[in-house]
Structure formats: structure tokens, C-alpha cells
Coordinates of C-alpha atoms in Angstrom, one line a residue:
Chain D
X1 CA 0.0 0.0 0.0
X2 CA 1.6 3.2 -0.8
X3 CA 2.0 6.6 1.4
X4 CA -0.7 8.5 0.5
X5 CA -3.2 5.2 0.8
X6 CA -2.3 4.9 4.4
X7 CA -2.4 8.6 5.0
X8 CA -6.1 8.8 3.4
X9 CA -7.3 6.1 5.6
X10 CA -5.7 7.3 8.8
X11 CA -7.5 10.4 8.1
X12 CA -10.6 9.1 6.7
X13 CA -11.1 7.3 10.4
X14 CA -10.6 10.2 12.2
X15 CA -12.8 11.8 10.8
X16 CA -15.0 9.2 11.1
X17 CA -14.5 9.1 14.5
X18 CA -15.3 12.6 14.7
X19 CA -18.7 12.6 13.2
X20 CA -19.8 9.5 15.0
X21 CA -19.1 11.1 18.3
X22 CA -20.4 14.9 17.6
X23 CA -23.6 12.7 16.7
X24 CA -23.2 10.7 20.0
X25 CA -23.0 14.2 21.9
X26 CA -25.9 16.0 20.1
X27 CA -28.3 12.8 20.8
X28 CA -27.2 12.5 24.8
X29 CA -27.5 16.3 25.1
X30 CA -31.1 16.1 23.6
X31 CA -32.3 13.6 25.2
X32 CA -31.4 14.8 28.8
X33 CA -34.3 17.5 28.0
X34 CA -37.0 15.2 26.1
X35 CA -38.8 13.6 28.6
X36 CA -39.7 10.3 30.1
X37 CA -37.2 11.0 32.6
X38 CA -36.6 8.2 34.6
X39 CA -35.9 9.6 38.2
X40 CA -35.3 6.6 39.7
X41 CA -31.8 6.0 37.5
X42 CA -30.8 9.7 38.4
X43 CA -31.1 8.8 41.9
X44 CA -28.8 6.3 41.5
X45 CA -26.0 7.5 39.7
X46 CA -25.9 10.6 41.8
X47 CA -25.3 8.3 44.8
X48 CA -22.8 6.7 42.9
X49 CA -21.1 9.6 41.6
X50 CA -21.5 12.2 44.4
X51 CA -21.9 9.9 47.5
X52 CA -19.1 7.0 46.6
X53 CA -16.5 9.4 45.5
X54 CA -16.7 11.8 48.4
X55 CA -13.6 9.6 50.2
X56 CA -11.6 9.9 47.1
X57 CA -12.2 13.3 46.6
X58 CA -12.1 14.6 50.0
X59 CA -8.4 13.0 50.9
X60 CA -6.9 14.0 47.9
X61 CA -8.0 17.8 48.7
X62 CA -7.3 17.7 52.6
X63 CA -3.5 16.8 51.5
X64 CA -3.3 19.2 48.2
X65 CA -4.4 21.7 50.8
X66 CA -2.0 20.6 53.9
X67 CA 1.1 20.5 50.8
X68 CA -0.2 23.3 49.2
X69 CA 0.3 25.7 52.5
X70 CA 3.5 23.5 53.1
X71 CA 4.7 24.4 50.0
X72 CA 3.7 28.1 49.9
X73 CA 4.8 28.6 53.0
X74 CA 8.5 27.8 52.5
X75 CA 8.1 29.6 48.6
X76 CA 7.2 33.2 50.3
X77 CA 9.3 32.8 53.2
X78 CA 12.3 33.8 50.7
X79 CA 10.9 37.5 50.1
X80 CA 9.0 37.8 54.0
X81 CA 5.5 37.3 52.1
X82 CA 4.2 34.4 54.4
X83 CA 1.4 36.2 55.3
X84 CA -0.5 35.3 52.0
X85 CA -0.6 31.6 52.5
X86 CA -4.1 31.1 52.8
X87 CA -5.1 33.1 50.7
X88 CA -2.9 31.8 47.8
X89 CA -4.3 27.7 49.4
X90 CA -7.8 29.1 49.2
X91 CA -7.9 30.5 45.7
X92 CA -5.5 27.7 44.2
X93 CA -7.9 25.2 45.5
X94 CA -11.3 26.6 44.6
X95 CA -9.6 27.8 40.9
X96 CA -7.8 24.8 40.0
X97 CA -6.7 22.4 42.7
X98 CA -10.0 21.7 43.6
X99 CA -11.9 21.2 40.2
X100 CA -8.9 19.8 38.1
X101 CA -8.1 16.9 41.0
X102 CA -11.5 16.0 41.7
X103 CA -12.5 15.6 38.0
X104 CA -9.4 13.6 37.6
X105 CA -9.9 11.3 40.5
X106 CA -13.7 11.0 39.6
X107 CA -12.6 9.8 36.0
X108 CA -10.8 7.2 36.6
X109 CA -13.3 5.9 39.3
X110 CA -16.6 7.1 37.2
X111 CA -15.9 7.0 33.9
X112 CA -14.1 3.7 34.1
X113 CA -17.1 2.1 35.6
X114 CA -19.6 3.6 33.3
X115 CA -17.1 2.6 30.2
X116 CA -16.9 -1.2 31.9
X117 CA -20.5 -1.2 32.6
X118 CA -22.3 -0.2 29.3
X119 CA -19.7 -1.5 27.3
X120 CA -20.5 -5.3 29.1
X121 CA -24.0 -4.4 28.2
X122 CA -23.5 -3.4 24.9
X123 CA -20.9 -6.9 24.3
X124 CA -23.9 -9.3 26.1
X125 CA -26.8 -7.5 24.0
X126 CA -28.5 -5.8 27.0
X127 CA -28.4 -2.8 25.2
X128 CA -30.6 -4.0 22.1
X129 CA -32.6 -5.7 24.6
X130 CA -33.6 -2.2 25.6
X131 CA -34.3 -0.9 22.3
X132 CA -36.3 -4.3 21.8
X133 CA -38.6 -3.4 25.0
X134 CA -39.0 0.1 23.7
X135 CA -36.5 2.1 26.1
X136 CA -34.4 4.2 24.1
X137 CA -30.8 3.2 25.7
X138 CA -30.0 7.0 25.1
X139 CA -32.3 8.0 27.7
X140 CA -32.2 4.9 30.2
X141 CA -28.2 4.6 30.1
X142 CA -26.4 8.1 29.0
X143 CA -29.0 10.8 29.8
X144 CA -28.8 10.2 33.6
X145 CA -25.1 9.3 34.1
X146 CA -24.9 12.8 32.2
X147 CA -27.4 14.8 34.0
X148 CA -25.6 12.9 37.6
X149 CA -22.2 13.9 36.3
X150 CA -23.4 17.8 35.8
X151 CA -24.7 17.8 38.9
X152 CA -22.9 16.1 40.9
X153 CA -19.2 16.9 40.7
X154 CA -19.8 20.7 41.6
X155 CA -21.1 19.3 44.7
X156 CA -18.1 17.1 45.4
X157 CA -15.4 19.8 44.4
X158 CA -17.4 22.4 46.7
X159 CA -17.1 20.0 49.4
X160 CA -13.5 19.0 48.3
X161 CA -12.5 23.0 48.1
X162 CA -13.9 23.0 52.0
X163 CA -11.8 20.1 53.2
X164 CA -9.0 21.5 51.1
X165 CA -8.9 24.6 53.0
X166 CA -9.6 23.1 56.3
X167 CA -6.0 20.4 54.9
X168 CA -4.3 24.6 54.5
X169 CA -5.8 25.3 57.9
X170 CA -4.2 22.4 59.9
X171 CA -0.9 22.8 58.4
X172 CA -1.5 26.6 59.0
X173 CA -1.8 26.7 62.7
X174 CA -0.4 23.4 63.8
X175 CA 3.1 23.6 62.0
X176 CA 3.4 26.9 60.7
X177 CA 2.5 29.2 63.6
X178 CA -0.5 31.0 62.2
X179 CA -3.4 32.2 65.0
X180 CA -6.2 30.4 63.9
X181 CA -8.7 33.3 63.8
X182 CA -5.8 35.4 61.3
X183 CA -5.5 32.3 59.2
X184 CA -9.4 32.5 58.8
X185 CA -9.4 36.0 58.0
X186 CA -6.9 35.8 55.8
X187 CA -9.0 32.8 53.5
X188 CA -12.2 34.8 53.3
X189 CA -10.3 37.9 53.1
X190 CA -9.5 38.3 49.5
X191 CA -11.9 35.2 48.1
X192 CA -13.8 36.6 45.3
X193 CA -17.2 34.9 44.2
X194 CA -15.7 34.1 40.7
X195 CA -12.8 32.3 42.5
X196 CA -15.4 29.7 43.9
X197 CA -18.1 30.3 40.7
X198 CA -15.3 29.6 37.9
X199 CA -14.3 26.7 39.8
X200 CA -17.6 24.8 40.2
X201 CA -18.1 26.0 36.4
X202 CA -15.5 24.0 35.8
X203 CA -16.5 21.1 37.6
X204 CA -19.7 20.9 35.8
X205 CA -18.1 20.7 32.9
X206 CA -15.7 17.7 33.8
X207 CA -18.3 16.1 35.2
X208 CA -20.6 15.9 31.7
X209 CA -16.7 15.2 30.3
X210 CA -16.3 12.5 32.5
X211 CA -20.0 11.0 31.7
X212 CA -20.1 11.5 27.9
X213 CA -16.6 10.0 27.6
X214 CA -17.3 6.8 29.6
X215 CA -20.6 6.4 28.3
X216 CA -19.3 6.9 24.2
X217 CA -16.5 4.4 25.1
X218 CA -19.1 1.8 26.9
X219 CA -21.5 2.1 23.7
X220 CA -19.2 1.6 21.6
X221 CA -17.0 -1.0 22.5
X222 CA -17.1 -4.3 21.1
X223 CA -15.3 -7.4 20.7
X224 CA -15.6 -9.3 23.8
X225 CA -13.8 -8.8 27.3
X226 CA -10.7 -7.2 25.1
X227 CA -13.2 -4.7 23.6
X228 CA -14.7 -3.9 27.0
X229 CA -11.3 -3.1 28.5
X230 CA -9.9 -1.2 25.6
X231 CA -13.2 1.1 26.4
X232 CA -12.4 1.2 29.9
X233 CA -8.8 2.8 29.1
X234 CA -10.0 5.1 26.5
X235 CA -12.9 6.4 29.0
X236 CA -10.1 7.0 31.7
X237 CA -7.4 8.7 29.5
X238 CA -9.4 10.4 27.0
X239 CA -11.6 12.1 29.5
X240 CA -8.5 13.0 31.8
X241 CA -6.9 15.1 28.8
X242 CA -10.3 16.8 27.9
X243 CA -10.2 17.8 31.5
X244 CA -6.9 19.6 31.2
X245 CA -7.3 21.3 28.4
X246 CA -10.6 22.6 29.0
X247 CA -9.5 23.2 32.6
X248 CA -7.3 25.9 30.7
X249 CA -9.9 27.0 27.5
X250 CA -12.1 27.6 30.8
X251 CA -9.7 29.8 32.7
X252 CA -9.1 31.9 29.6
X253 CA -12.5 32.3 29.6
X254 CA -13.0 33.4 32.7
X255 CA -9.6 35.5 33.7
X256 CA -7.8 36.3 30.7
X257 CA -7.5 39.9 30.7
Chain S
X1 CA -65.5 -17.5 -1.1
X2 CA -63.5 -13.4 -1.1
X3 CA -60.2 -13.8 1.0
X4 CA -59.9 -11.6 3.7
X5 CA -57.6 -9.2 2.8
X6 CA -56.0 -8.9 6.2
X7 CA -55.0 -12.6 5.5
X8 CA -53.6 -12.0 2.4
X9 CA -51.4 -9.2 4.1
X10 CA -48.1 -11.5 5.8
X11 CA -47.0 -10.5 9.0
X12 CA -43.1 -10.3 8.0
X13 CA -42.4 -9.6 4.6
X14 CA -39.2 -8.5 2.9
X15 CA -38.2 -8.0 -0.2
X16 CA -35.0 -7.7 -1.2
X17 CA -32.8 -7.0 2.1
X18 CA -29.2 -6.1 1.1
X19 CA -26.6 -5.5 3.8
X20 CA -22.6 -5.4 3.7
X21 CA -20.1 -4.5 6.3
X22 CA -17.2 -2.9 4.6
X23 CA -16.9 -5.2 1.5
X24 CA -18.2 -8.3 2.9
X25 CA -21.6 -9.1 2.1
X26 CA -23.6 -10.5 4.8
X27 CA -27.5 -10.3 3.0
X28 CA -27.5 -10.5 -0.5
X29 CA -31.3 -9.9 -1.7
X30 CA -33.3 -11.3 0.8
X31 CA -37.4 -12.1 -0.3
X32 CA -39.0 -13.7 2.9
X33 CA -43.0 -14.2 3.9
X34 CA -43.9 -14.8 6.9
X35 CA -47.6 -15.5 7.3
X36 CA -49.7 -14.8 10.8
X37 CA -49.1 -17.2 13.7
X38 CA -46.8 -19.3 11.6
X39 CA -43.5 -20.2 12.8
X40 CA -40.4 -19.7 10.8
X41 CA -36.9 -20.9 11.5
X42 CA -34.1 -19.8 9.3
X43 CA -31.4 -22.7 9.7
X44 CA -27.8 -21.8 8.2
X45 CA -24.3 -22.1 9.2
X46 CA -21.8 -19.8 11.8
X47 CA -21.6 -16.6 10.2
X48 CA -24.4 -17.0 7.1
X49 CA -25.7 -13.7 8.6
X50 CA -29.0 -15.4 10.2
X51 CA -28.1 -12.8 13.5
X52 CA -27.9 -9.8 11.5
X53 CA -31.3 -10.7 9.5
X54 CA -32.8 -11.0 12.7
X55 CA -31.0 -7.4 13.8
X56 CA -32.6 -5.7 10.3
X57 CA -36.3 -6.4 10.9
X58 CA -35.7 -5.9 14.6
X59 CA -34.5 -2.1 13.4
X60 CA -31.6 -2.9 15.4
X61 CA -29.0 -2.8 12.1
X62 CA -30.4 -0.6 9.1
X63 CA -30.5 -2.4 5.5
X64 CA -28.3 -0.8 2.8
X65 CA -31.2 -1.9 0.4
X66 CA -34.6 -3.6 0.5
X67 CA -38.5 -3.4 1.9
X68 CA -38.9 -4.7 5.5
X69 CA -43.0 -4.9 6.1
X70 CA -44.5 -5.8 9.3
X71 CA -48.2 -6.4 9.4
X72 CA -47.7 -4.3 5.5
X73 CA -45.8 -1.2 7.6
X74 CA -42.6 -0.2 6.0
X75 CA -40.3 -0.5 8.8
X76 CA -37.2 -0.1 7.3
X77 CA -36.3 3.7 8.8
X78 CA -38.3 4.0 11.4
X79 CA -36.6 5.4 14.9
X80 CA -37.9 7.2 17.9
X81 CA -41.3 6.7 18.6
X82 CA -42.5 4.8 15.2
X83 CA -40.3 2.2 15.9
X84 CA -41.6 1.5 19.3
X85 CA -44.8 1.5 18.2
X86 CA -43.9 -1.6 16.3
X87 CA -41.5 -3.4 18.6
X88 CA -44.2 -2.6 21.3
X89 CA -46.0 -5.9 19.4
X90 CA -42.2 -8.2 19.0
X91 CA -40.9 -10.1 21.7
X92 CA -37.5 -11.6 21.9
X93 CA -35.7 -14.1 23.3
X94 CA -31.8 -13.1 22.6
X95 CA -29.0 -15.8 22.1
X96 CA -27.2 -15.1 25.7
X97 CA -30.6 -14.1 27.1
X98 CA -29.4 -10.4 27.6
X99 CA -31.0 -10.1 31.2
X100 CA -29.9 -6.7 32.7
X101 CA -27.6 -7.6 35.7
X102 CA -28.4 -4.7 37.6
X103 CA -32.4 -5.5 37.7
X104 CA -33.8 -8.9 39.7
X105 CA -35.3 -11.7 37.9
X106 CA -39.1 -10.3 38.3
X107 CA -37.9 -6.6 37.0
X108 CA -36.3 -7.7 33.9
X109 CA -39.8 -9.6 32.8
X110 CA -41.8 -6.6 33.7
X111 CA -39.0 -4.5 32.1
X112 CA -41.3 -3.9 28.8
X113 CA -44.6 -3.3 30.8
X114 CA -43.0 -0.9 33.5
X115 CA -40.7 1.2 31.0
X116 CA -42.5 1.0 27.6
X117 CA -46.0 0.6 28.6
X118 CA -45.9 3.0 31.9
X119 CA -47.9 0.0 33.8
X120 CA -47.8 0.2 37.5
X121 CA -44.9 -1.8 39.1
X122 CA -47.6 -4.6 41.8
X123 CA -49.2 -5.0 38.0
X124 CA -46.3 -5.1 36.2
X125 CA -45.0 -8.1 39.2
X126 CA -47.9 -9.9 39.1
X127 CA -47.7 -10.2 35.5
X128 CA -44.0 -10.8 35.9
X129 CA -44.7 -13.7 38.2
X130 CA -47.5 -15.1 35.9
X131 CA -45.0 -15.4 32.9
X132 CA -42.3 -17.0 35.0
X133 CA -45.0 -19.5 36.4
X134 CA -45.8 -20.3 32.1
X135 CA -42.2 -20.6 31.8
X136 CA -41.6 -23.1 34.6
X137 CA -40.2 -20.9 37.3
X138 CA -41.2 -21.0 40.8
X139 CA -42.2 -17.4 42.4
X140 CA -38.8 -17.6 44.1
X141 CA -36.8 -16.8 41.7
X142 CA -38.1 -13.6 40.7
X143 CA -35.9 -12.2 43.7
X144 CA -32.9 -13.5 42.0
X145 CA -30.4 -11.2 39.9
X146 CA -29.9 -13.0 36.5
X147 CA -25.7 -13.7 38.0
X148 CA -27.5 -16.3 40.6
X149 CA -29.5 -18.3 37.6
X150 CA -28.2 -21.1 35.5
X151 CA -28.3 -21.1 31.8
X152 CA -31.4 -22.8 31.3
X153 CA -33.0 -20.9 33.8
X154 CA -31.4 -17.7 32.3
X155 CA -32.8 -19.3 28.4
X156 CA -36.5 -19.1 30.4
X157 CA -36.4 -15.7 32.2
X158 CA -35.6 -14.4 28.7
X159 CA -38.7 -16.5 27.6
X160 CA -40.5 -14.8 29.8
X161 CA -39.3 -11.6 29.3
X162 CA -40.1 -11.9 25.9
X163 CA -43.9 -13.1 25.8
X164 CA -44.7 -10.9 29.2
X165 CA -46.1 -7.9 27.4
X166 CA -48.2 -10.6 24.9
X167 CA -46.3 -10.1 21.6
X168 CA -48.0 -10.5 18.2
X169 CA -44.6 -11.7 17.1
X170 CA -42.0 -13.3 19.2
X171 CA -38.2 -13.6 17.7
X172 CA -35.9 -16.8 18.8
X173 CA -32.2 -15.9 18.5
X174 CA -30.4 -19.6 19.1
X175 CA -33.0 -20.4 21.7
X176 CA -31.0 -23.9 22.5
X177 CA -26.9 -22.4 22.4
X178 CA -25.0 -23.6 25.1
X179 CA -28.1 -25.9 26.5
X180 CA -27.9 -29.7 27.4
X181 CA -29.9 -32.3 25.1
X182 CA -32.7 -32.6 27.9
X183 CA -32.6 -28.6 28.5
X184 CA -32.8 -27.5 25.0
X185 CA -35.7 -29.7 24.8
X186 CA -37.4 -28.2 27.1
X187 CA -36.8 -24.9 26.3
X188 CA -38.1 -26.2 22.9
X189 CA -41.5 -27.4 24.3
X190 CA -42.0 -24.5 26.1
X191 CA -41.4 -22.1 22.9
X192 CA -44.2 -24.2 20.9
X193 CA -46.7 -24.3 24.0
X194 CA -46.2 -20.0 24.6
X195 CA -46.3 -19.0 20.9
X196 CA -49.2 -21.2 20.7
X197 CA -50.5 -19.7 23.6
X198 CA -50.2 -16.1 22.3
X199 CA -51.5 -16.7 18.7
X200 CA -47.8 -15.7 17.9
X201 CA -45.8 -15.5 14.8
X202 CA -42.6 -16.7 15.4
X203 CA -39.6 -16.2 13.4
X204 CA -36.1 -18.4 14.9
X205 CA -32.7 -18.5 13.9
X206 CA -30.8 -21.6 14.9
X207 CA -28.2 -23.8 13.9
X208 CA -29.7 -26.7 15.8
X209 CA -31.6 -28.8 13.7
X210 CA -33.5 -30.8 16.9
X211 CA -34.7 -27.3 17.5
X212 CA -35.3 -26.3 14.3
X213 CA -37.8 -28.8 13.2
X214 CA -39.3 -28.9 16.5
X215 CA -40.1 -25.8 16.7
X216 CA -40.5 -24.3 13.1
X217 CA -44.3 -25.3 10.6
X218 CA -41.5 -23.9 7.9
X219 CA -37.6 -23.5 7.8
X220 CA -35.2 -21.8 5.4
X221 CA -32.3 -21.9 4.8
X222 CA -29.9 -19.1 4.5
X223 CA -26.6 -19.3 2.6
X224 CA -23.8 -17.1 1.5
X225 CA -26.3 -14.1 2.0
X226 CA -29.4 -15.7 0.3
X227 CA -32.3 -17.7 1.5
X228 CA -31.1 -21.4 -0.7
X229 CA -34.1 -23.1 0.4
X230 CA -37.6 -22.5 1.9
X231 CA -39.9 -25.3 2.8
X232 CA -41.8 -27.7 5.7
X233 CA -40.3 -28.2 8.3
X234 CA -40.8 -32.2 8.0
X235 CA -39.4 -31.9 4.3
X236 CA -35.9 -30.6 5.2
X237 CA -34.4 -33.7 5.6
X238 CA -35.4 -34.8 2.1
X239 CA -34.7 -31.1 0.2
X240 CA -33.0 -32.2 -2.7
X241 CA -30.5 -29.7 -1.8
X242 CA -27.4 -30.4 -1.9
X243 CA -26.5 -27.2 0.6
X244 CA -29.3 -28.3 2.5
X245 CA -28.5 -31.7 2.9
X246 CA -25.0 -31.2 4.1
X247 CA -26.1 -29.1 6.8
X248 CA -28.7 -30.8 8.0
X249 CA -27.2 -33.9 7.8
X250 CA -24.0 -32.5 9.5
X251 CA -21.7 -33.4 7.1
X252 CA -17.9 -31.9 6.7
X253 CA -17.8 -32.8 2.7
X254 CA -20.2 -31.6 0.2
X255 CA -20.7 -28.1 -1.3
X256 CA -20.8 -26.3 2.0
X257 CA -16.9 -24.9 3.0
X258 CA -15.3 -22.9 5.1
X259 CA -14.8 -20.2 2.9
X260 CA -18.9 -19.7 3.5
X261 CA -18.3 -18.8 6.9
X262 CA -17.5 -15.1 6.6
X263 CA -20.3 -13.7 7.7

């Protein structure tokens, strides 16, 4: 086969690819407004998603927060500037920390179990059992692992950007020296709303990110065990690299001067 | 006498199904009648396409070419709410079962009535239970997740599952796979004695020819993409087909090779 052959195909896929999954997109989208809804399966996935990943989510803020005034601490020490610790915790964790970690940590827990769980559906024919019983798999399967996801991580990275700074605060006053009360000040201090609003902006977003990618994946996938697996991956990594760079299109959004 | 014209009318029809994958041709012109409350079974080897047949008039897989009439509806293109309307009247029993894991035994038989036909969930049970009792299965085991059931068992929850909303047409996807002698037999019996029970038309695909004459008034046989052969069930074994004949009669040499199976 020559050059250009295998250049025309590789391209040809991708764009493939493309199309398929801008169509995959516009039908989940739609059909998280177009009713039936089915309540019950919300329920359940915002349990799974908001309830189940609260551990994860919470220790991996307490210690970005406990290294984060570590860390900051030692940094502005070299030009006497100490002082701004918790403010510098508090707005790094309810900017970036906070969203970017969470949606991360939720990925590979969420979105790998959505991928493993449709895709096994989708290799032992569940799903076109569904379509057989007249359930649209769109709107029993994707629409409310999206509309949980939406929902749902904003929740966790609030509560995540709270144990984060409490992580800042312990480090603060235990290790550090800071009077409790001045190390409280100093969070609230110079928080702005967008500081906290950008960040659970973002976390909204990963969260449908996280959802569409493991349920496109699960769909999909085909092929066995092998097939499932290769979803599984793909879920994980291809939702964790959408969340970094829209963690930045985001912040351009929002700050860029 | 004037024939009814609703007679005339066959439940299944199709004319002239075509689909490929890439270049390989899986249907290749299919013409197929299938008249109400008869019971068809399309017989062919690993691969002849019999699954994706099944997949086209279930709207699962979209024909590249070709009528697909049920009850004289075009059906070929229909999605969203059209194509409920029609599966609302097919049942079917898939080749693994494809019970949903997550729901117990009694949810995934009232699965069609609770989420396509908004009944109430005690009516929906006790309907549930009712099929499961038609199907052999004590009350129990509607508790059960589908994880906790055996094959056979699985094979009759999906029986269930498929008659429980009363289908005018019930599909058959290897009903017997991966089932013992005695088991496939019974599974056999009790697919004659529901679809008998509904007034059903029932279309099968198998490879299992015990099955296939047991439980098909007609068979055909599908090969390289077209329907070879088309006759009674009690006349396959004497076809005058050579295809036919090899398959039936399980034999490795004859006109039948390998090379067929790349579907």
C-alpha cells in the first residue's frame, strides 16, 4: 500500500470518529431534555457519583491543601510574604486544585465504571434488549449518568475545596505558627465569588466530560472482554486530557485579561 | 369465497434485504414471507448472517437496500417513537438471554410493561410472576439477579421476558446455544406451547436442527447471503439440496466450506 493510501485512511477514520461522536454528543444532550425522565436511574447514579466518591475526593483535597500551605509557605518565606498563605491555598484550590483533582480522580473511578458497565451491556446485548422493549438506551443509560455527572461533581469539588482549606488550615496553625482566627481571616479575606463560581463552572463541565466519555466508550465498544477493556482505558485517558485542556480554554474564559 | 384481505397481508415480509459490512456481504437480496401465527426458522451455518437478518427487521441494524414490512408497515427507517410503536408488538428471546444484571429476575420480565407501557410496578409483578409460572419458574426466583441463575434458567427468564407484554410476534435468537440435550428440549417445548398460547408468529434462527424442526411449521435456509431453500419443516431432511443436505445432515464434505463462513 503506498503513502498517500495509508495517510487517506488514517484520516478518513478520524474523521469518522469525529462525526460519529459529535452525533453521539448531540443525541445525549437532547435527550437529557426530552422527557420520560426516569428519576429513579438519576437517583442512583448521583449516589454513585456524588456519594461514593466523596472519600476519594475529599483526601486528595485535605492533603493538596496541607502540601499546598506547606509548599507556599517555604516559597514566600524567601521574600518575608508568608502572610499570603491562605489566601494563595484558598484560591488555588477553589480555581484549579479543587476542580482539576476532583475531576481527575472521579474519572478514573466514574468513567471507568460507566465505560466497563455499558460496554459489558453493549458486548452481552442488554443494550438492544432495551431498544427491543421500547427504552431508548439513550435516555435509560447516557442521559442520567450525564445529568448525575453535571450535577454532581460541583457538589463534590465544593465540598472538596472545603476540606482542602480546612488540609491549609491544619498545616497553618499546627506547623506553621498562624493564629487560627488570622488564618481564617486571611482565607475569606481576598476570596472573590468568581474564584469559587469559575471553579464549580469548571467542575460541571468535567463532570458531563467525564460522563459523555465513559458512556461513548461503553457504547461503543465491542469485541468481547478485550473490547470492553480497551473502552475502559480510553474512558479514563481520554476524559482526563479533555479535562486539562478545557480546565485551561475555561480559565481563559473566565480571567484572561 | 373473497379472502380476507388482512389474510392476504403477511406479517413479515421483505423483499429484497441487502446489507454489507465494509466489502463483505452479509445479505445479498433477501425475499421472505412470513404468514400470521406461523413459525419460521431460518437454519444456516456460523456466520451466514441469520443474527444480523434478525437485527434488520428488529430495526436494530439498518439495511443498505430492501423493503422490511410488518403487518404491511414499512419498517425499514423508522426510529424514535414509530419504531416503538412496532417493537411494542415483538418479543424476543436473545442468544445469551441479555438479562440486565443490575435489575432482579421479576424486574427484567416486567422490564417492557414498566418502561415501555408505563404499567404500575404490583401489576407489572404480578404479570412478571405469571409469565415465570408459564415458563416453569417458581415465584422464588423472581428475587434473583440473572448472576445467581443457570443457563437454562437464564434461556426461560428471557422467555418470559419476551412473551410478558403478549407479543403478536416473538423472535428466537439460538434459543438452544449452550443448553444440554434434555434442556434444549425443554426450552423447545415451552417455545411451541407460549407462541401457541399467544397466537404468535414466530420467526427463529438456529443452527440446531433438533430445535429447528421442532419448533418451526417452515424452515429456510440461509446461505452465503441468500435464503437457498424455503420449505416444511418435516421436508428438510429430504430437500434435494445439496447445501441443504449437508447441513442438516452435518456433514464436513459436500458443497458447504469454510470459505462460507464469513459472515
Amino acid at each position: 500500500m503506498n503513502f498517500l493510501a495509508i495517510v487517506g485512511r488514517v484520516f478518513l477514520a478520524f474523521v469518522l470518529q469525529v462525526g460519529r461522536f459529535a452525533m453521539f454528543t448531540g443525541r445525549a444532550v437532547s435527550h437529557i431534555v426530552r422527557p420520560p425522565f426516569y428519576p429513579r436511574l438519576i437517583a442512583r447514579q448521583m449516589v454513585e457519583i456524588g456519594y461514593y466518591s466523596l472519600p476519594v475526593v475529599g483526601l486528595t483535597t485535605l492533603f493538596s491543601g496541607m502540601v499546598l500551605a506547606l509548599q507556599s509557605h517555604t516559597g514566600f518565606a524567601r521574600f518575608s510574604a508568608e502572610g499570603a498563605v491562605a489566601t494563595v491555598v484558598v484560591i488555588s484550590l477553589t480555581r484549579e486544585l479543587g476542580p482539576v483533582l476532583a475531576g481527575l480522580m472521579v474519572a478514573g473511578r466514574i468513567g471507568a465504571a460507566m465505560a466497563a458497565e455499558i460496554g459489558t451491556m453493549r458486548v452481552t446485548e442488554q443494550i438492544d434488549a432495551l431498544s427491543t422493549l421500547s427504552t431508548n438506551p439513550f435516555k435509560y443509560l447516557v442521559a442520567p449518568r450525564l445529568i448525575a455527572g453535571i450535577t454532581m461533581l460541583p457538589l463534590l469539588v465544593l465540598v472538596g475545596d472545603i476540606i482542602g482549606v480546612f488540609g491549609g488550615y491544619l498545616i497553618g496553625t499546627t506547623k506553621l505558627d498562624f493564629n487560627p482566627a488570622t488564618y481564617i481571616a486571611r482565607t475569606v479575606e481576598f476570596l472573590e465569588t468568581i474564584d469559587v463560581v469559575s471553579g464549580l463552572v469548571k467542575a460541571a463541565v468535567f463532570g458531563f466530560v467525564i460522563a459523555l466519555m465513559g458512556c461513548y466508550h461503553g457504547y461503543h465498544s465491542r469485541g468481547g472482554a478485550q473490547g470492553v477493556g480497551a473502552a475502559t482505558t480510553n474512558a479514563v485517558v481520554s476524559a482526563s486530557i479533555l479535562i486539562l485542556i478545557l480546565n485551561y480554554v475555561i480559565t481563559e474564559l473566565f480571567f484572561a485579561q | 369465497m373473497t379472502p380476507n384481505p388482512a389474510e392476504s397481508v403477511p406479517k413479515i415480509r421483505l423483499r429484497g434485504v441487502r446489507k454489507r459490512f465494509g466489502s463483505n456481504v452479509v445479505l445479498d437480496g433477501i425475499d421472505l414471507d412470513v404468514a400470521t401465527g406461523e413459525s419460521l426458522v431460518v437454519i444456516g451455518g456460523s456466520g451466514s448472517g441469520k443474527s444480523v437478518l434478525l437485527k434488520c427487521i428488529l430495526g436494530l441494524l439498518r439495511p443498505d437496500s430492501g423493503s422490511i414490512e410488518i403487518d404491511g408497515e414499512e419498517t425499514v427507517g423508522l426510529s424514535g417513537r414509530a419504531r416503538d410503536r412496532v417493537n411494542a408488538h415483538i418479543g424476543m428471546l436473545f442468544q445469551g438471554a441479555a438479562l440486565f444484571d443490575s435489575l432482579p429476575v421479576w424486574e427484567n420480565v416486567a422490564f417492557g410493561l414498566i418502561q415501555g407501557r408505563r404499567a404500575g410496578r404490583a401489576e407489572a409483578r404480578a404479570r412478571a410472576l405469571a409469565c415465570l409460572k408459564q415458563v416453569g419458574l417458581r415465584p422464588s426466583v423472581a428475587e434473583l439477579y440473572p448472576a445467581e441463575l443457570s443457563g437454562g434458567m437464564q434461556k426461560r427468564v428471557g422467555l418470559a421476558r419476551a412473551i410478558a407484554a403478549q407479543p403478536d410476534i416473538v423472535f428466537f435468537d439460538e434459543p438452544t446455544t449452550g443448553l444440554d440435550p434434555i434442556m434444549a428440549d425443554v426450552i423447545n417445548d415451552l417455545i411451541v406451547a407460549t407462541t401457541r398460547d399467544l397466537g404468535a408468529t414466530a420467526l427463529s434462527i438456529t443452527h440446531d436442527m433438533a430445535s429447528a424442526t421442532k419448533i418451526g411449521d417452515r424452515i429456510a435456509m440461509l446461505y452465503k447471503g441468500r435464503l437457498i431453500w424455503v420449505g416444511g419443516a418435516q421436508e428438510v431432511f429430504d430437500s434435494g439440496n445439496a447445501h441443504v443436505d449437508q447441513f442438516v445432515r452435518g456433514r464436513a464434505e459436500g458443497p458447504i466450506t469454510d470459505e462460507a463462513d464469513a459472515g
